[in-house]
Short mmCIF file of C-alpha atoms in Angstrom, two decimals:
data_model
loop_
_atom_site.label_atom_id
_atom_site.label_comp_id
_atom_site.label_asym_id
_atom_site.label_seq_id
_atom_site.Cartn_x
_atom_site.Cartn_y
_atom_site.Cartn_z
CA MET A 1 5.14 -38.15 -7.08
CA LEU A 2 4.24 -35.30 -4.75
CA LEU A 3 4.72 -32.16 -6.85
CA SER A 4 4.86 -31.95 -10.61
CA ALA A 5 5.30 -29.05 -12.99
CA GLU A 6 4.61 -29.42 -16.69
CA GLY A 7 5.68 -26.88 -19.30
CA LEU A 8 6.09 -23.87 -17.01
CA THR A 9 6.74 -20.80 -19.13
CA PHE A 10 7.33 -17.27 -17.93
CA THR A 11 8.27 -14.19 -19.90
CA SER A 12 9.74 -11.25 -17.98
CA HIS A 13 8.90 -7.74 -19.09
CA ALA A 14 11.51 -6.11 -16.89
CA ASP A 15 14.81 -4.66 -18.16
CA PRO A 16 16.17 -5.23 -20.82
CA GLY A 17 12.76 -5.89 -22.38
CA PRO A 18 10.66 -9.02 -22.88
CA HIS A 19 12.67 -12.22 -22.52
CA VAL A 20 11.74 -15.82 -21.75
CA VAL A 21 13.01 -16.80 -18.29
CA LEU A 22 11.34 -20.22 -18.03
CA ASP A 23 10.87 -22.06 -21.30
CA ARG A 24 8.53 -25.05 -20.93
CA VAL A 25 10.19 -26.20 -17.71
CA SER A 26 9.05 -29.53 -16.29
CA LEU A 27 10.04 -31.25 -13.05
CA THR A 28 8.79 -33.67 -10.42
CA LEU A 29 9.49 -33.96 -6.72
CA ASP A 30 8.84 -37.08 -4.66
CA ALA A 31 7.95 -37.21 -0.99
CA GLY A 32 11.11 -37.36 1.13
CA GLU A 33 13.26 -36.00 -1.67
CA ILE A 34 15.74 -33.12 -1.51
CA VAL A 35 16.56 -31.67 -4.94
CA ASP A 36 18.97 -28.82 -5.72
CA VAL A 37 18.69 -26.30 -8.52
CA ARG A 38 21.87 -24.68 -9.76
CA GLY A 39 22.67 -22.37 -12.59
CA PRO A 40 24.32 -19.09 -13.46
CA SER A 41 23.26 -15.86 -11.73
CA GLY A 42 20.16 -14.39 -13.30
CA ALA A 43 19.19 -17.71 -14.93
CA GLY A 44 15.78 -17.60 -13.23
CA LYS A 45 16.24 -19.99 -10.30
CA THR A 46 14.29 -17.75 -7.90
CA THR A 47 11.70 -17.21 -10.63
CA LEU A 48 11.27 -21.00 -10.88
CA LEU A 49 10.62 -21.28 -7.13
CA ARG A 50 8.12 -18.44 -7.32
CA ALA A 51 6.35 -20.05 -10.26
CA LEU A 52 6.05 -23.34 -8.31
CA ALA A 53 4.64 -21.46 -5.30
CA ARG A 54 2.17 -19.60 -7.54
CA LEU A 55 3.83 -16.35 -6.57
CA LEU A 56 4.41 -15.05 -10.06
CA PRO A 57 1.97 -13.28 -12.37
CA ASP A 58 1.26 -14.66 -15.85
CA VAL A 59 2.92 -18.09 -15.70
CA THR A 60 1.59 -20.74 -18.06
CA GLY A 61 1.87 -24.49 -17.61
CA ALA A 62 0.37 -27.05 -15.23
CA LEU A 63 1.14 -27.71 -11.57
CA THR A 64 -0.15 -30.62 -9.53
CA LEU A 65 0.23 -31.55 -5.88
CA ALA A 66 -0.47 -35.16 -4.90
CA GLY A 67 -2.29 -35.61 -8.19
CA ARG A 68 -4.56 -32.59 -7.80
CA LEU A 69 -4.29 -29.68 -10.20
CA ALA A 70 -3.16 -26.34 -8.78
CA THR A 71 -6.29 -24.75 -10.17
CA ASP A 72 -8.33 -26.92 -7.79
CA TYR A 73 -6.73 -25.11 -4.86
CA GLU A 74 -7.34 -21.57 -3.68
CA PRO A 75 -4.04 -19.69 -4.27
CA ALA A 76 -3.49 -19.15 -0.52
CA GLU A 77 -4.20 -22.82 0.17
CA TRP A 78 -1.70 -23.89 -2.50
CA ARG A 79 0.95 -21.60 -1.02
CA SER A 80 0.33 -22.98 2.43
CA ARG A 81 1.15 -26.44 1.03
CA VAL A 82 3.88 -25.51 -1.44
CA THR A 83 5.68 -22.94 0.66
CA LEU A 84 8.44 -20.68 -0.56
CA LEU A 85 11.01 -19.36 1.87
CA PRO A 86 12.54 -16.21 0.35
CA GLN A 87 16.28 -15.73 0.58
CA THR A 88 16.04 -12.87 3.06
CA ALA A 89 14.28 -13.80 6.27
CA ALA A 90 11.52 -11.25 6.82
CA MET A 91 10.84 -10.82 10.53
CA ARG A 92 7.67 -8.99 11.52
CA PRO A 93 7.71 -6.40 14.29
CA GLY A 94 7.18 -8.20 17.59
CA THR A 95 8.64 -11.13 19.47
CA VAL A 96 10.00 -14.45 18.24
CA ARG A 97 6.72 -16.01 19.44
CA ASP A 98 4.71 -13.47 17.39
CA ASN A 99 6.75 -14.41 14.35
CA LEU A 100 6.47 -18.16 14.83
CA LEU A 101 2.69 -17.90 15.35
CA MET A 102 2.09 -15.37 12.56
CA PRO A 103 0.93 -18.03 10.06
CA TRP A 104 -1.96 -18.94 12.40
CA SER A 105 -3.20 -15.37 12.34
CA LEU A 106 -3.97 -15.82 8.62
CA LYS A 107 -7.39 -16.74 7.27
CA VAL A 108 -6.02 -19.82 5.50
CA ARG A 109 -5.36 -21.43 8.94
CA SER A 110 -8.29 -19.91 10.81
CA VAL A 111 -9.63 -23.32 11.82
CA ASP A 112 -6.26 -24.71 12.96
CA SER A 113 -5.09 -24.13 16.51
CA PRO A 114 -1.59 -22.66 16.88
CA PRO A 115 1.14 -24.72 18.56
CA PRO A 116 1.48 -24.08 22.29
CA ASP A 117 4.60 -22.51 23.83
CA GLY A 118 5.95 -25.92 24.84
CA VAL A 119 6.07 -27.03 21.20
CA LEU A 120 7.68 -23.75 20.11
CA ASP A 121 10.33 -23.97 22.85
CA GLN A 122 11.15 -27.56 21.90
CA ALA A 123 11.34 -26.60 18.21
CA LEU A 124 13.77 -23.76 18.95
CA HIS A 125 15.83 -26.14 21.07
CA ASP A 126 15.92 -28.73 18.25
CA VAL A 127 17.43 -26.24 15.80
CA GLY A 128 20.11 -24.98 18.18
CA LEU A 129 18.25 -21.85 19.23
CA ALA A 130 17.65 -22.94 22.81
CA GLU A 131 19.20 -19.71 24.06
CA ILE A 132 16.49 -17.65 22.35
CA ALA A 133 13.46 -16.92 24.50
CA LEU A 134 10.08 -16.77 22.80
CA GLY A 135 9.65 -13.27 24.18
CA ARG A 136 12.83 -11.98 22.49
CA ASP A 137 12.38 -8.99 20.19
CA ALA A 138 12.65 -10.51 16.68
CA SER A 139 14.35 -7.41 15.30
CA ARG A 140 17.35 -8.19 17.52
CA LEU A 141 18.06 -11.64 16.04
CA SER A 142 21.28 -12.13 14.08
CA VAL A 143 21.03 -12.95 10.35
CA GLY A 144 21.68 -16.64 11.06
CA GLN A 145 19.14 -16.76 13.88
CA ALA A 146 16.48 -14.98 11.82
CA ALA A 147 17.06 -17.41 8.93
CA ARG A 148 16.49 -20.36 11.25
CA VAL A 149 13.40 -18.79 12.85
CA ALA A 150 11.97 -18.11 9.38
CA LEU A 151 12.63 -21.72 8.29
CA LEU A 152 11.17 -23.02 11.53
CA ARG A 153 8.08 -20.85 11.03
CA ALA A 154 7.56 -22.37 7.57
CA VAL A 155 8.21 -25.96 8.78
CA LEU A 156 5.83 -25.62 11.75
CA THR A 157 2.92 -24.86 9.40
CA GLY A 158 3.34 -28.37 7.98
CA PRO A 159 3.59 -27.79 4.23
CA SER A 160 4.01 -30.69 1.79
CA VAL A 161 6.76 -29.01 -0.21
CA LEU A 162 9.37 -26.47 0.87
CA LEU A 163 11.00 -24.25 -1.73
CA LEU A 164 14.18 -22.82 -0.25
CA ASP A 165 15.86 -19.90 -1.97
CA GLU A 166 19.55 -20.05 -1.05
CA PRO A 167 18.79 -21.17 2.50
CA ASP A 168 22.43 -21.04 3.61
CA ALA A 169 23.73 -18.00 1.72
CA ASN A 170 25.47 -15.55 4.07
CA LEU A 171 25.10 -17.86 7.07
CA ASP A 172 27.79 -18.81 9.58
CA ASP A 173 28.85 -22.46 9.84
CA GLU A 174 26.68 -23.24 12.85
CA SER A 175 23.55 -21.77 11.25
CA THR A 176 24.29 -23.58 7.97
CA ALA A 177 24.59 -26.89 9.82
CA GLN A 178 21.32 -26.30 11.68
CA VAL A 179 19.50 -25.32 8.49
CA SER A 180 20.71 -28.61 6.96
CA VAL A 181 19.45 -30.55 9.98
CA MET A 182 16.03 -28.90 9.70
CA THR A 183 15.86 -29.55 5.97
CA GLU A 184 16.76 -33.24 6.35
CA ARG A 185 14.29 -33.67 9.19
CA PHE A 186 11.52 -32.11 7.09
CA ALA A 187 12.25 -34.47 4.18
CA ALA A 188 12.51 -37.47 6.51
CA GLY A 189 9.00 -36.60 7.70
CA GLY A 190 7.65 -37.06 4.17
CA GLY A 191 8.04 -33.55 2.78
CA ALA A 192 9.79 -32.64 -0.47
CA VAL A 193 12.42 -29.91 -0.71
CA LEU A 194 13.63 -27.95 -3.71
CA ARG A 195 16.65 -25.80 -2.94
CA VAL A 196 18.32 -23.09 -4.97
CA ARG A 197 21.97 -23.21 -3.96
CA HIS A 198 25.29 -21.75 -4.99
CA GLN A 199 27.47 -23.59 -2.49
CA ARG A 200 28.94 -26.97 -3.33
CA GLY A 201 29.92 -29.82 -1.07
CA ASP A 202 26.54 -30.69 0.38
CA VAL A 203 25.65 -34.36 0.20
CA MET A 204 22.00 -33.95 1.14
CA ALA A 205 20.50 -33.56 -2.33
CA GLN A 206 19.45 -36.78 -4.06
CA ARG A 207 19.35 -34.99 -7.41
CA THR A 208 20.69 -31.79 -8.89
CA LEU A 209 19.02 -29.83 -11.69
CA ARG A 210 20.59 -27.11 -13.77
CA LEU A 211 18.66 -24.10 -15.02
CA ALA A 212 20.25 -22.18 -17.90
CA GLY A 213 18.82 -20.40 -20.91
CA GLY A 214 15.31 -21.05 -19.66
CA HIS A 215 15.80 -24.84 -19.72
CA LEU A 216 16.00 -27.23 -16.81
CA THR A 217 18.19 -30.29 -17.14
CA GLU A 218 19.20 -33.09 -14.80
CA VAL A 219 22.88 -33.04 -13.78
CA GLU A 220 24.51 -36.49 -13.79
CA SER A 221 26.07 -37.21 -10.44
CA MET B 1 -14.11 53.26 3.37
CA ASN B 2 -17.44 51.68 2.49
CA GLU B 3 -19.12 49.81 5.28
CA LEU B 4 -21.79 47.30 4.39
CA ALA B 5 -24.84 46.65 6.53
CA GLY B 6 -23.18 43.65 8.21
CA GLY B 7 -20.16 45.70 9.27
CA VAL B 8 -17.86 44.58 6.46
CA ILE B 9 -15.41 47.11 5.08
CA GLU B 10 -15.74 46.63 1.35
CA ILE B 11 -12.68 46.33 -0.87
CA GLY B 12 -12.95 48.01 -4.27
CA TRP B 13 -10.88 48.09 -7.44
CA LEU B 14 -8.61 50.74 -5.98
CA GLN B 15 -7.74 48.57 -2.97
CA LEU B 16 -7.18 45.56 -5.26
CA ALA B 17 -4.81 47.64 -7.37
CA ILE B 18 -2.90 48.76 -4.29
CA SER B 19 -2.60 45.13 -3.10
CA THR B 20 -0.69 44.25 -6.26
CA GLY B 21 2.05 46.37 -4.70
CA PHE B 22 2.89 43.34 -2.53
CA VAL B 23 3.60 41.33 -5.63
CA VAL B 24 5.67 44.13 -7.14
CA VAL B 25 7.89 44.01 -4.03
CA VAL B 26 8.38 40.28 -4.52
CA GLY B 27 9.10 40.88 -8.21
CA ILE B 28 11.80 43.43 -7.40
CA LEU B 29 13.34 41.01 -4.89
CA SER B 30 13.27 38.28 -7.51
CA MET B 31 15.06 40.48 -10.05
CA ARG B 32 17.66 41.75 -7.60
CA LEU B 33 18.48 38.22 -6.36
CA SER B 34 18.21 36.67 -9.85
CA LEU B 35 15.57 34.21 -8.64
CA GLY B 36 14.03 34.07 -12.11
CA LEU B 37 10.52 34.05 -10.65
CA GLU B 38 9.17 37.21 -12.29
CA ARG B 39 7.29 35.45 -15.09
CA ASP B 40 5.78 32.76 -12.83
CA LEU B 41 4.86 35.39 -10.28
CA ALA B 42 3.13 37.60 -12.84
CA LEU B 43 1.26 34.64 -14.26
CA ALA B 44 0.22 33.41 -10.82
CA THR B 45 -1.01 36.89 -9.88
CA ILE B 46 -3.10 37.14 -13.03
CA ARG B 47 -4.52 33.66 -12.39
CA THR B 48 -5.37 34.58 -8.79
CA PHE B 49 -7.30 37.61 -9.98
CA LEU B 50 -9.09 35.85 -12.82
CA GLN B 51 -9.93 32.61 -10.98
CA LEU B 52 -11.19 34.20 -7.79
CA ILE B 53 -13.21 36.90 -9.56
CA ALA B 54 -14.67 34.21 -11.81
CA LEU B 55 -15.51 32.16 -8.71
CA GLY B 56 -17.18 35.20 -7.15
CA LEU B 57 -19.24 35.82 -10.27
CA VAL B 58 -20.21 32.16 -10.66
CA LEU B 59 -21.25 31.90 -7.01
CA ARG B 60 -23.24 35.14 -7.27
CA TRP B 61 -25.01 33.68 -10.33
CA VAL B 62 -25.61 30.31 -8.65
CA PHE B 63 -26.95 31.93 -5.48
CA GLY B 64 -29.35 33.90 -7.66
CA ILE B 65 -30.66 30.92 -9.64
CA ASP B 66 -31.37 28.81 -6.55
CA SER B 67 -31.66 25.47 -8.40
CA PRO B 68 -30.91 22.11 -6.70
CA TRP B 69 -29.72 20.61 -10.01
CA LEU B 70 -27.23 23.40 -10.54
CA VAL B 71 -25.86 22.99 -6.99
CA LEU B 72 -25.54 19.22 -7.45
CA ALA B 73 -23.82 19.66 -10.82
CA ILE B 74 -21.31 22.08 -9.30
CA LEU B 75 -20.62 19.66 -6.42
CA VAL B 76 -19.97 16.79 -8.87
CA LEU B 77 -17.59 19.01 -10.86
CA MET B 78 -15.72 19.95 -7.70
CA MET B 79 -15.47 16.29 -6.70
CA ALA B 80 -14.15 15.27 -10.12
CA ALA B 81 -11.51 17.99 -9.93
CA ALA B 82 -10.51 16.79 -6.44
CA ALA B 83 -10.24 13.18 -7.66
CA GLN B 84 -8.04 14.30 -10.56
CA THR B 85 -5.76 16.21 -8.16
CA ILE B 86 -5.43 13.16 -5.89
CA VAL B 87 -4.29 10.98 -8.80
CA LYS B 88 -1.67 13.58 -9.79
CA ARG B 89 -0.34 13.77 -6.24
CA ALA B 90 0.12 10.01 -5.86
CA PRO B 91 2.61 9.16 -8.62
CA ASP B 92 3.54 5.81 -7.00
CA ALA B 93 -0.03 4.58 -7.18
CA PRO B 94 -0.96 1.98 -9.81
CA PRO B 95 -2.67 3.11 -13.01
CA GLY B 96 -6.45 3.19 -12.99
CA ILE B 97 -7.02 4.73 -9.56
CA LEU B 98 -8.98 7.67 -10.99
CA GLY B 99 -12.17 5.63 -10.73
CA SER B 100 -11.68 4.75 -7.09
CA SER B 101 -10.63 8.35 -6.28
CA LEU B 102 -13.79 9.61 -7.92
CA ILE B 103 -16.00 7.17 -5.98
CA THR B 104 -14.18 8.20 -2.80
CA MET B 105 -14.67 11.92 -3.37
CA LEU B 106 -18.32 11.50 -4.38
CA LEU B 107 -19.18 9.35 -1.34
CA THR B 108 -17.12 11.35 1.16
CA GLY B 109 -18.12 14.70 -0.29
CA PHE B 110 -21.86 14.05 -0.37
CA ILE B 111 -22.09 12.20 2.96
CA VAL B 112 -20.07 14.72 4.99
CA THR B 113 -21.34 17.88 3.27
CA PHE B 114 -25.00 16.98 3.65
CA ALA B 115 -24.50 15.59 7.16
CA VAL B 116 -23.24 19.06 8.13
CA THR B 117 -25.74 21.19 6.18
CA GLY B 118 -28.70 18.90 6.83
CA LEU B 119 -28.22 17.61 10.38
CA ILE B 120 -26.08 20.27 12.08
CA ILE B 121 -26.68 23.63 10.38
CA GLN B 122 -30.15 22.49 9.20
CA VAL B 123 -30.11 24.55 6.02
CA GLU B 124 -33.52 25.26 4.46
CA PRO B 125 -34.00 24.35 1.62
CA TRP B 126 -31.41 21.52 1.69
CA TYR B 127 -29.60 22.72 -1.45
CA ARG B 128 -29.07 26.36 -0.43
CA ALA B 129 -25.93 27.20 -2.38
CA GLN B 130 -24.64 29.81 0.07
CA TYR B 131 -24.08 27.02 2.63
CA VAL B 132 -23.73 23.83 0.58
CA ILE B 133 -21.02 25.00 -1.83
CA PRO B 134 -18.58 26.56 0.68
CA ILE B 135 -19.02 23.61 3.07
CA ALA B 136 -18.41 21.14 0.24
CA GLY B 137 -15.38 23.17 -0.81
CA MET B 138 -13.89 22.88 2.66
CA VAL B 139 -14.72 19.17 2.92
CA LEU B 140 -13.13 18.42 -0.46
CA GLY B 141 -10.16 20.81 -0.27
CA ASN B 142 -9.06 19.63 3.14
CA SER B 143 -9.77 15.91 2.85
CA MET B 144 -8.13 15.77 -0.59
CA ASN B 145 -4.70 16.42 0.92
CA GLY B 146 -5.07 13.66 3.49
CA ILE B 147 -6.43 11.20 0.93
CA ALA B 148 -3.59 11.90 -1.52
CA LEU B 149 -1.07 11.49 1.30
CA SER B 150 -2.62 8.16 2.37
CA LEU B 151 -2.64 6.81 -1.18
CA GLU B 152 0.91 7.87 -1.92
CA ARG B 153 2.09 6.39 1.38
CA THR B 154 0.28 3.06 0.86
CA PHE B 155 2.05 2.29 -2.38
CA ALA B 156 5.43 3.66 -1.28
CA ASP B 157 5.25 1.57 1.90
CA LEU B 158 4.21 -1.58 0.02
CA ASP B 159 7.22 -1.19 -2.27
CA ALA B 160 9.50 -0.65 0.73
CA ARG B 161 8.02 -3.76 2.43
CA SER B 162 7.83 -5.91 -0.70
CA GLY B 163 10.14 -8.57 0.81
CA GLU B 164 7.88 -8.96 3.83
CA VAL B 165 4.77 -8.91 1.63
CA LEU B 166 6.25 -11.78 -0.41
CA ALA B 167 7.13 -13.76 2.74
CA LEU B 168 3.61 -13.29 4.10
CA THR B 169 1.97 -14.24 0.81
CA ALA B 170 4.21 -17.29 0.60
CA LEU B 171 2.80 -18.44 3.96
CA GLY B 172 -0.76 -18.11 2.64
CA ALA B 173 -1.63 -14.49 3.42
CA THR B 174 -4.38 -12.82 1.42
CA PRO B 175 -3.62 -9.41 -0.15
CA TRP B 176 -5.38 -7.72 2.76
CA GLU B 177 -3.34 -9.70 5.30
CA ALA B 178 -0.10 -8.94 3.45
CA ALA B 179 -0.86 -5.26 2.86
CA GLY B 180 -2.59 -4.53 6.18
CA ASP B 181 0.43 -2.97 7.91
CA SER B 182 1.06 -0.58 5.00
CA VAL B 183 -2.61 0.38 4.83
CA ARG B 184 -2.70 1.20 8.54
CA VAL B 185 0.55 3.21 8.39
CA ALA B 186 -0.76 5.12 5.37
CA ILE B 187 -4.17 5.98 6.82
CA ARG B 188 -2.48 7.18 10.01
CA ALA B 189 -0.12 9.33 7.94
CA GLY B 190 -3.07 10.88 6.11
CA LEU B 191 -4.90 11.70 9.35
CA ILE B 192 -2.04 13.11 11.41
CA PRO B 193 -1.94 16.59 9.74
CA THR B 194 -5.70 16.98 10.39
CA ILE B 195 -5.34 15.90 14.02
CA ASN B 196 -2.40 18.29 14.45
CA ALA B 197 -4.43 21.12 12.92
CA MET B 198 -7.28 20.39 15.35
CA ALA B 199 -4.89 20.44 18.29
CA ALA B 200 -3.28 23.74 17.21
CA ALA B 201 -6.48 25.52 16.17
CA GLY B 202 -7.10 28.72 18.08
CA ILE B 203 -3.67 28.77 19.71
CA VAL B 204 -1.16 28.72 16.89
CA PHE B 205 -3.47 30.04 14.17
CA ILE B 206 -6.97 31.31 13.58
CA PRO B 207 -8.57 28.91 11.09
CA GLY B 208 -9.58 30.32 7.71
CA MET B 209 -13.31 30.01 8.01
CA MET B 210 -13.44 31.67 11.41
CA THR B 211 -11.22 34.47 10.12
CA GLY B 212 -13.60 34.95 7.21
CA GLN B 213 -16.68 35.06 9.40
CA VAL B 214 -15.11 37.47 11.89
CA LEU B 215 -14.02 39.76 9.04
CA ALA B 216 -17.56 39.54 7.69
CA GLY B 217 -18.84 40.90 11.00
CA ALA B 218 -19.97 37.70 12.74
CA ASP B 219 -19.80 37.35 16.51
CA PRO B 220 -16.42 35.66 17.27
CA LEU B 221 -18.04 33.08 19.57
CA ALA B 222 -20.64 32.16 16.96
CA ALA B 223 -17.82 31.95 14.40
CA SER B 224 -15.89 29.64 16.71
CA TYR B 225 -18.88 27.26 16.86
CA TYR B 226 -18.93 27.12 13.08
CA GLN B 227 -15.22 26.52 13.01
CA ILE B 228 -15.50 23.62 15.46
CA VAL B 229 -18.09 21.98 13.21
CA VAL B 230 -15.85 22.54 10.19
CA MET B 231 -12.75 21.06 11.84
CA LEU B 232 -14.61 17.96 13.02
CA MET B 233 -16.23 17.62 9.61
CA VAL B 234 -12.83 17.82 7.89
CA ALA B 235 -11.45 15.17 10.26
CA ALA B 236 -14.37 12.88 9.45
CA ALA B 237 -14.05 13.50 5.71
CA THR B 238 -10.31 12.88 5.75
CA ALA B 239 -10.69 9.65 7.75
CA LEU B 240 -13.59 8.35 5.69
CA GLY B 241 -11.96 9.40 2.41
CA SER B 242 -8.53 7.96 3.24
CA VAL B 243 -9.99 4.62 4.32
CA LEU B 244 -12.21 4.42 1.23
CA ALA B 245 -9.52 5.48 -1.24
CA VAL B 246 -6.92 3.09 0.14
CA MET B 247 -9.35 0.18 0.47
CA LEU B 248 -10.61 0.66 -3.08
CA SER B 249 -7.14 0.83 -4.59
CA TYR B 250 -4.51 -1.24 -2.67
CA ARG B 251 -5.71 -4.44 -4.35
CA ARG B 252 -4.65 -3.05 -7.74
CA ARG B 253 -1.04 -3.80 -6.90
CA PHE B 254 -1.89 -7.50 -6.52
CA THR B 255 -2.77 -10.01 -9.22
CA ALA B 256 -6.11 -11.80 -9.24
CA ASP B 257 -4.23 -14.69 -7.56
CA GLY B 258 -3.21 -12.39 -4.71
CA VAL B 259 0.45 -11.89 -5.65
CA TYR B 260 2.03 -8.50 -5.02
CA ILE B 261 3.36 -7.09 -8.28
CA GLU B 262 6.87 -5.92 -7.43
CA LYS B 263 8.62 -3.13 -9.31
CA GLY B 264 10.55 -5.57 -11.50
CA TYR B 265 7.35 -7.26 -12.70
CA ARG B 266 5.38 -4.16 -13.66
CA ALA B 267 4.78 -3.93 -17.38
CA GLY B 268 6.07 -0.69 -18.84
CA LYS B 269 7.69 0.37 -15.57
CA PRO B 270 10.87 -1.67 -15.10
#
C-alpha cells in the first residue's frame, strides 16, 4: 500500500452554506495502480484530490504515504510526492524549457539537479511533442500541448502518486492517447495514479470508485 | 494687501470670504445642470474651512509648546490614520491587515522622516515641529497611496492567478514562491505613479511643496533643492512601505500549511 486515506472529512463553507463534501472518506492506492474516481458533477471529486494532496484548508482524517504519516512530512515535501495536476494546465510566462524546469527552481528541490536538455528533449519526443522546441514560447502551446507539457512537468519531478483532475477533458484524440501513454508509463514505473474522469471507455483503470453524497464506494466491474 | 516680513502677501478673512465665490459658481452650475451636488459641495466646503483652520491652530499651538513627546504623539496619530486609510482602500485584502499596515506606516514614517530631518536637513533640535510634522505629512500622505495600491493589487492579482498559484503549490512551492509574481507586479504598480511624478516634476507641474515655499518668499532655487529631497524621500517611503506592507500581509491569504485560500473557500465571503 503506497497511499492511504482514513476518514477524510471536509465541510465547505461556500454557497449555499455549510455542507459536508467529504464524509469520512477512506481509500488506498497501491504502487503501479491506476484508479478512477467518478461521480455526479459537484460531488466533490476535485475536493477529494485536493484533500489527498494537502491542498485544502481544514480537512480532518489521516493520510499516510509508504507507511509514514502525512504530518511527518513538510507540506511542500508531501505535495512534491503526492502531486496534484489541476484540470487546467497553468503555463508560466517563458519557454517550454522554463516551464519544465520550474519545479527545480523551488526550495523543496533545491538540492536536486534539474534534468539536462537532452532528457527534456527525449521526454517531449516520448509523449508525441517532438515538434515542440524547448525554446518555444509556452503561451503559444495549444490546449492539448499545454496539458501534456504540464503532465510531463509533474512526471519529471518523480512523485510517488499522481492525482489527475480530468486529465483528458477537452483534449483532442491524439493528446488524449498521449496522456494515457504517459499515465500508464508512470504507473508501470511504480507510481500510483488516481484520476477524476467523466469519459467512459478507458480500460486503463484497475478499479473505479464512485463519490456521491460525500461517500466513496467501490464500483463493481 | 498686507506683506509680511518674508515677502508673503497675507490672506485675511475678507479674502477667504471672496474665495467662497468659486464654490458658489460650482453650486450654481450644479443646480442648473441638476447634478445634485449642492449639499455635498456645501458640506465639503465647510469641512475644508474647519479642518484646515483647526490644523493651522493645532500646528501653531504645537510649534509654541516645543515638546518632543507632543511631536511624537502627533506623528503616531498621523500614522494610525494613514494605516486606517490604507485598509479602507484595499477592499480585496484579507481581514486583519490593519496591524501590518500600522507597523508599515510606523516603520516607514519614522525611518524616512527622521532620515530627512536628521541627516539631510539636520534640524536642531531633532524634534522641531516646524520641520518634522510637515515632512512626516508628506512622507505619509504620498506613500500611503502607493502602499494602498500595492496591497490592493497583490490580492486582486493573486485571485486572478489562483489557478497558477494552485499548480505551483501542488508542485511543492512555498507561499512566497507561489505568490512571488503577484507581489512583484503589485510593488511595481505601487511605485510607478511616484516614478512618473518624479519624471514629470518641474516640466508638467510645479510640485506642491516648492509652490508653497516660493509663495512664502523662498528663493526658487533653494525651494527646488528642498523639493528634490522631498521627491526622493517620497519615492523611498513608497518603495519601503509597499514592500513592507505586502510582505507582512500576503501570507494571510494562505493557510498555515501554505495553501492559497481561494474565493470559494473563504469563510463568510462565498
